[in-house]
Amino acid sequence: MAVQASKAAAHGAKGALVLFSGGQDSAVCLAHALTHYPRVETIGFDYGQRHRVEMEARLTVREAMTALQPEWATRLGGDVTVDISGYGQLAESALTSERVIEMGESGLPTSFVPGRNLVFLVMAAAHAWRRGLDVLVGGMCQTDYSGYPDCREDTLKAQERALSLGLDMPVTIDTPLMFLTKGETWELAQTLGGKPLVDLIVEHSHTCYMGDREHRHDWGYGCGTCPACELRAAGWKEWAGA
């Protein structure tokens, strides 16, 4: 897979703010941003998620990333974490309370946190505006996803326009994983940072909804049975077996 130049980077973006959870997708997005943008910062959100171990994983992944390439260390700037736990209580789901992850009456899995990505993007855009960054980078994807409507390209295009109007400045939402399968996401990691980046993601990133850091698999740590683990494992099998 060739590394595709971001449309924003090609038009002289000032810098990028990565919505960074410490999971596989956001780790690949951070590597993407560090490859394409001259200045990169990160933002994380504590929304009362059950898998709070990701809040620790994000710091570990960030620090480890700077050791992979000197240029990345130079480009990576500050990080901020925003406490929106009240929102997590308002938008209660199986990710924020002790509920079984299953298909709900709405036709969406109970892991769906209503409007989560929209809230994240509004807060990220406000921080980016203050920091002089004009690109938001997120790991939203409509290829391998659970039907979450706020992961769709149409949703994000509308959000991009709304943010640009609301802030009275051009805002670009860069979603490098939008049309990739999880297997192709592993391949992109290999392309961006080689085996060292793949190894970093396996060992230090966290995706499991149950917060399991006890069970180690070829693809990383996790319970192995939640939807996030199943997607990550299937993607690894697709990529490693290719």
CSV table of N, CA, C and O in Angstrom, one decimal, residues 57-113:
chain,number,residue,atom,x,y,z
A,57,ALA,N,-3.0,3.9,28.1
A,57,ALA,CA,-2.4,3.4,26.8
A,57,ALA,C,-2.0,4.5,25.9
A,57,ALA,O,-1.0,4.5,25.3
A,58,ARG,N,-2.8,5.6,25.9
A,58,ARG,CA,-2.6,6.7,24.9
A,58,ARG,C,-1.3,7.4,25.2
A,58,ARG,O,-0.6,7.8,24.3
A,59,LEU,N,-1.0,7.5,26.5
A,59,LEU,CA,0.3,8.2,26.9
A,59,LEU,C,1.5,7.3,26.5
A,59,LEU,O,2.5,7.8,26.1
A,60,THR,N,1.3,6.0,26.7
A,60,THR,CA,2.4,5.1,26.4
A,60,THR,C,2.7,5.1,24.9
A,60,THR,O,3.8,5.1,24.5
A,61,VAL,N,1.6,5.0,24.1
A,61,VAL,CA,1.7,5.0,22.7
A,61,VAL,C,2.4,6.3,22.2
A,61,VAL,O,3.3,6.3,21.3
A,62,ARG,N,1.9,7.4,22.7
A,62,ARG,CA,2.4,8.7,22.3
A,62,ARG,C,4.0,8.8,22.5
A,62,ARG,O,4.7,9.2,21.6
A,63,GLU,N,4.4,8.4,23.7
A,63,GLU,CA,5.8,8.5,24.0
A,63,GLU,C,6.6,7.5,23.1
A,63,GLU,O,7.7,7.9,22.6
A,64,ALA,N,6.1,6.3,23.0
A,64,ALA,CA,6.8,5.3,22.2
A,64,ALA,C,6.9,5.7,20.7
A,64,ALA,O,7.9,5.4,20.0
A,65,MET,N,5.9,6.4,20.2
A,65,MET,CA,5.9,6.8,18.8
A,65,MET,C,7.1,7.8,18.5
A,65,MET,O,7.6,7.7,17.4
A,66,THR,N,7.4,8.6,19.5
A,66,THR,CA,8.5,9.6,19.2
A,66,THR,C,9.9,8.9,19.0
A,66,THR,O,10.8,9.5,18.5
A,67,ALA,N,10.0,7.7,19.5
A,67,ALA,CA,11.3,7.0,19.4
A,67,ALA,C,11.4,6.3,18.1
A,67,ALA,O,12.5,5.8,17.7
A,68,LEU,N,10.4,6.2,17.3
A,68,LEU,CA,10.4,5.5,16.0
A,68,LEU,C,11.1,6.2,14.9
A,68,LEU,O,11.9,5.6,14.2
A,69,GLN,N,10.9,7.5,14.8
A,69,GLN,CA,11.5,8.3,13.8
A,69,GLN,C,11.9,9.7,14.3
A,69,GLN,O,11.0,10.3,14.9
A,70,PRO,N,13.1,10.2,14.1
A,70,PRO,CA,13.5,11.5,14.7
A,70,PRO,C,12.5,12.6,14.2
A,70,PRO,O,12.2,13.5,15.0
A,71,GLU,N,12.1,12.5,12.9
A,71,GLU,CA,11.2,13.6,12.4
A,71,GLU,C,9.9,13.6,13.1
A,71,GLU,O,9.3,14.7,13.4
A,72,TRP,N,9.4,12.4,13.5
A,72,TRP,CA,8.1,12.4,14.3
A,72,TRP,C,8.3,13.0,15.6
A,72,TRP,O,7.4,13.7,16.1
A,73,ALA,N,9.4,12.8,16.3
A,73,ALA,CA,9.7,13.4,17.6
A,73,ALA,C,9.7,14.9,17.5
A,73,ALA,O,9.2,15.6,18.4
A,74,THR,N,10.2,15.4,16.4
A,74,THR,CA,10.3,16.9,16.2
A,74,THR,C,8.9,17.5,16.0
A,74,THR,O,8.6,18.6,16.4
A,75,ARG,N,8.1,16.7,15.2
A,75,ARG,CA,6.8,17.3,14.9
A,75,ARG,C,5.7,17.2,16.0
A,75,ARG,O,4.7,17.9,16.0
A,76,LEU,N,5.9,16.2,16.9
A,76,LEU,CA,4.8,16.0,17.9
A,76,LEU,C,4.9,17.0,19.0
A,76,LEU,O,5.9,17.1,19.7
A,77,GLY,N,3.8,17.7,19.2
A,77,GLY,CA,3.7,18.7,20.2
A,77,GLY,C,2.9,18.2,21.4
A,77,GLY,O,2.9,17.1,21.8
A,78,GLY,N,2.1,19.1,21.9
A,78,GLY,CA,1.4,18.9,23.2
A,78,GLY,C,0.2,17.9,23.1
A,78,GLY,O,-0.3,17.6,22.0
A,79,ASP,N,-0.3,17.6,24.3
A,79,ASP,CA,-1.4,16.7,24.4
A,79,ASP,C,-2.4,17.3,25.5
A,79,ASP,O,-1.9,17.9,26.5
A,80,VAL,N,-3.7,17.1,25.3
A,80,VAL,CA,-4.6,17.5,26.3
A,80,VAL,C,-5.7,16.4,26.5
A,80,VAL,O,-6.0,15.8,25.5
A,81,THR,N,-6.2,16.2,27.7
A,81,THR,CA,-7.3,15.3,27.9
A,81,THR,C,-8.4,16.1,28.5
A,81,THR,O,-8.3,16.9,29.4
A,82,VAL,N,-9.6,15.9,27.9
A,82,VAL,CA,-10.8,16.6,28.3
A,82,VAL,C,-11.8,15.7,29.1
A,82,VAL,O,-12.1,14.6,28.6
A,83,ASP,N,-12.2,16.1,30.3
A,83,ASP,CA,-13.1,15.4,31.1
A,83,ASP,C,-14.6,15.7,30.7
A,83,ASP,O,-15.1,16.8,30.9
A,84,ILE,N,-15.2,14.7,30.0
A,84,ILE,CA,-16.6,14.9,29.6
A,84,ILE,C,-17.4,13.7,30.1
A,84,ILE,O,-18.3,13.2,29.5
A,85,SER,N,-17.1,13.3,31.4
A,85,SER,CA,-17.7,12.1,31.9
A,85,SER,C,-19.2,12.4,32.1
A,85,SER,O,-20.0,11.4,32.1
A,86,GLY,N,-19.6,13.7,32.3
A,86,GLY,CA,-21.0,14.0,32.4
A,86,GLY,C,-21.8,13.6,31.1
A,86,GLY,O,-22.9,13.1,31.1
A,87,TYR,N,-21.1,13.8,30.0
A,87,TYR,CA,-21.7,13.4,28.7
A,87,TYR,C,-21.9,11.9,28.6
A,87,TYR,O,-22.9,11.4,28.1
A,88,GLY,N,-20.9,11.2,29.1
A,88,GLY,CA,-21.0,9.7,29.1
A,88,GLY,C,-22.2,9.2,29.9
A,88,GLY,O,-22.8,8.2,29.5
A,89,GLN,N,-22.5,9.9,31.0
A,89,GLN,CA,-23.6,9.5,31.8
A,89,GLN,C,-24.9,9.8,31.0
A,89,GLN,O,-25.9,9.1,31.1
A,90,LEU,N,-24.9,11.0,30.3
A,90,LEU,CA,-26.1,11.4,29.6
A,90,LEU,C,-26.4,10.4,28.4
A,90,LEU,O,-27.5,10.1,28.1
A,91,ALA,N,-25.3,10.1,27.7
A,91,ALA,CA,-25.4,9.2,26.5
A,91,ALA,C,-25.1,7.8,26.9
A,91,ALA,O,-24.2,7.2,26.3
A,92,GLU,N,-25.7,7.3,28.0
A,92,GLU,CA,-25.4,6.0,28.5
A,92,GLU,C,-25.4,4.9,27.5
A,92,GLU,O,-26.3,4.8,26.6
A,93,SER,N,-24.4,4.0,27.5
A,93,SER,CA,-24.4,2.8,26.6
A,93,SER,C,-23.6,1.7,27.3
A,93,SER,O,-23.2,1.9,28.4
A,94,ALA,N,-23.4,0.6,26.5
A,94,ALA,CA,-22.6,-0.5,27.1
A,94,ALA,C,-21.2,-0.1,27.2
A,94,ALA,O,-20.4,-0.9,27.8
A,95,LEU,N,-20.7,1.0,26.7
A,95,LEU,CA,-19.3,1.4,26.9
A,95,LEU,C,-19.1,2.3,28.1
A,95,LEU,O,-18.0,2.5,28.5
A,96,THR,N,-20.3,2.7,28.7
A,96,THR,CA,-20.2,3.6,29.8
A,96,THR,C,-20.9,3.1,31.1
A,96,THR,O,-20.9,3.7,32.1
A,97,SER,N,-21.5,1.9,30.9
A,97,SER,CA,-22.2,1.3,32.1
A,97,SER,C,-22.1,-0.2,31.9
A,97,SER,O,-21.8,-0.8,30.9
A,98,GLU,N,-22.5,-0.9,33.0
A,98,GLU,CA,-22.4,-2.4,33.0
A,98,GLU,C,-23.6,-3.0,32.3
A,98,GLU,O,-24.5,-3.5,32.9
A,99,ARG,N,-23.5,-2.9,31.0
A,99,ARG,CA,-24.6,-3.5,30.2
A,99,ARG,C,-23.9,-4.5,29.2
A,99,ARG,O,-22.8,-4.3,28.8
A,100,VAL,N,-24.7,-5.4,28.7
A,100,VAL,CA,-24.2,-6.4,27.8
A,100,VAL,C,-24.2,-5.8,26.4
A,100,VAL,O,-25.1,-5.0,26.0
A,101,ILE,N,-23.1,-6.0,25.6
A,101,ILE,CA,-23.0,-5.5,24.3
A,101,ILE,C,-23.8,-6.5,23.4
A,101,ILE,O,-23.4,-7.6,23.2
A,102,GLU,N,-24.9,-6.0,22.8
A,102,GLU,CA,-25.8,-6.8,22.0
A,102,GLU,C,-26.5,-5.8,21.0
A,102,GLU,O,-26.3,-4.6,21.1
A,103,MET,N,-27.3,-6.4,20.1
A,103,MET,CA,-28.0,-5.5,19.2
A,103,MET,C,-29.2,-4.9,19.9
A,103,MET,O,-30.0,-5.7,20.6
A,104,GLY,N,-29.4,-3.6,19.9
A,104,GLY,CA,-30.5,-3.0,20.6
A,104,GLY,C,-31.7,-2.8,19.7
A,104,GLY,O,-31.7,-3.2,18.5
A,105,GLU,N,-32.8,-2.4,20.3
A,105,GLU,CA,-34.1,-2.2,19.6
A,105,GLU,C,-34.0,-1.2,18.5
A,105,GLU,O,-34.7,-1.3,17.5
A,106,SER,N,-33.0,-0.3,18.6
A,106,SER,CA,-32.9,0.7,17.5
A,106,SER,C,-32.2,0.2,16.3
A,106,SER,O,-32.2,0.9,15.2
A,107,GLY,N,-31.7,-1.0,16.4
A,107,GLY,CA,-31.0,-1.6,15.2
A,107,GLY,C,-29.5,-1.3,15.3
A,107,GLY,O,-28.7,-1.8,14.4
A,108,LEU,N,-29.1,-0.6,16.3
A,108,LEU,CA,-27.6,-0.4,16.6
A,108,LEU,C,-27.2,-1.2,17.8
A,108,LEU,O,-28.0,-1.4,18.7
A,109,PRO,N,-25.9,-1.5,17.9
A,109,PRO,CA,-25.4,-2.3,19.0
A,109,PRO,C,-25.5,-1.4,20.3
A,109,PRO,O,-25.4,-0.1,20.2
A,110,THR,N,-25.6,-2.0,21.4
A,110,THR,CA,-25.7,-1.2,22.7
A,110,THR,C,-24.4,-0.5,23.0
A,110,THR,O,-24.3,0.3,24.0
A,111,SER,N,-23.3,-0.8,22.3
A,111,SER,CA,-22.1,-0.1,22.5
A,111,SER,C,-22.1,1.3,21.8
A,111,SER,O,-21.1,2.1,22.0
A,112,PHE,N,-23.1,1.6,21.1
A,112,PHE,CA,-23.2,2.9,20.4
A,112,PHE,C,-23.4,4.0,21.5
A,112,PHE,O,-24.4,4.0,22.2
A,113,VAL,N,-22.5,5.0,21.5
A,113,VAL,CA,-22.6,6.2,22.3
A,113,VAL,C,-23.2,7.3,21.5
A,113,VAL,O,-22.4,7.8,20.6
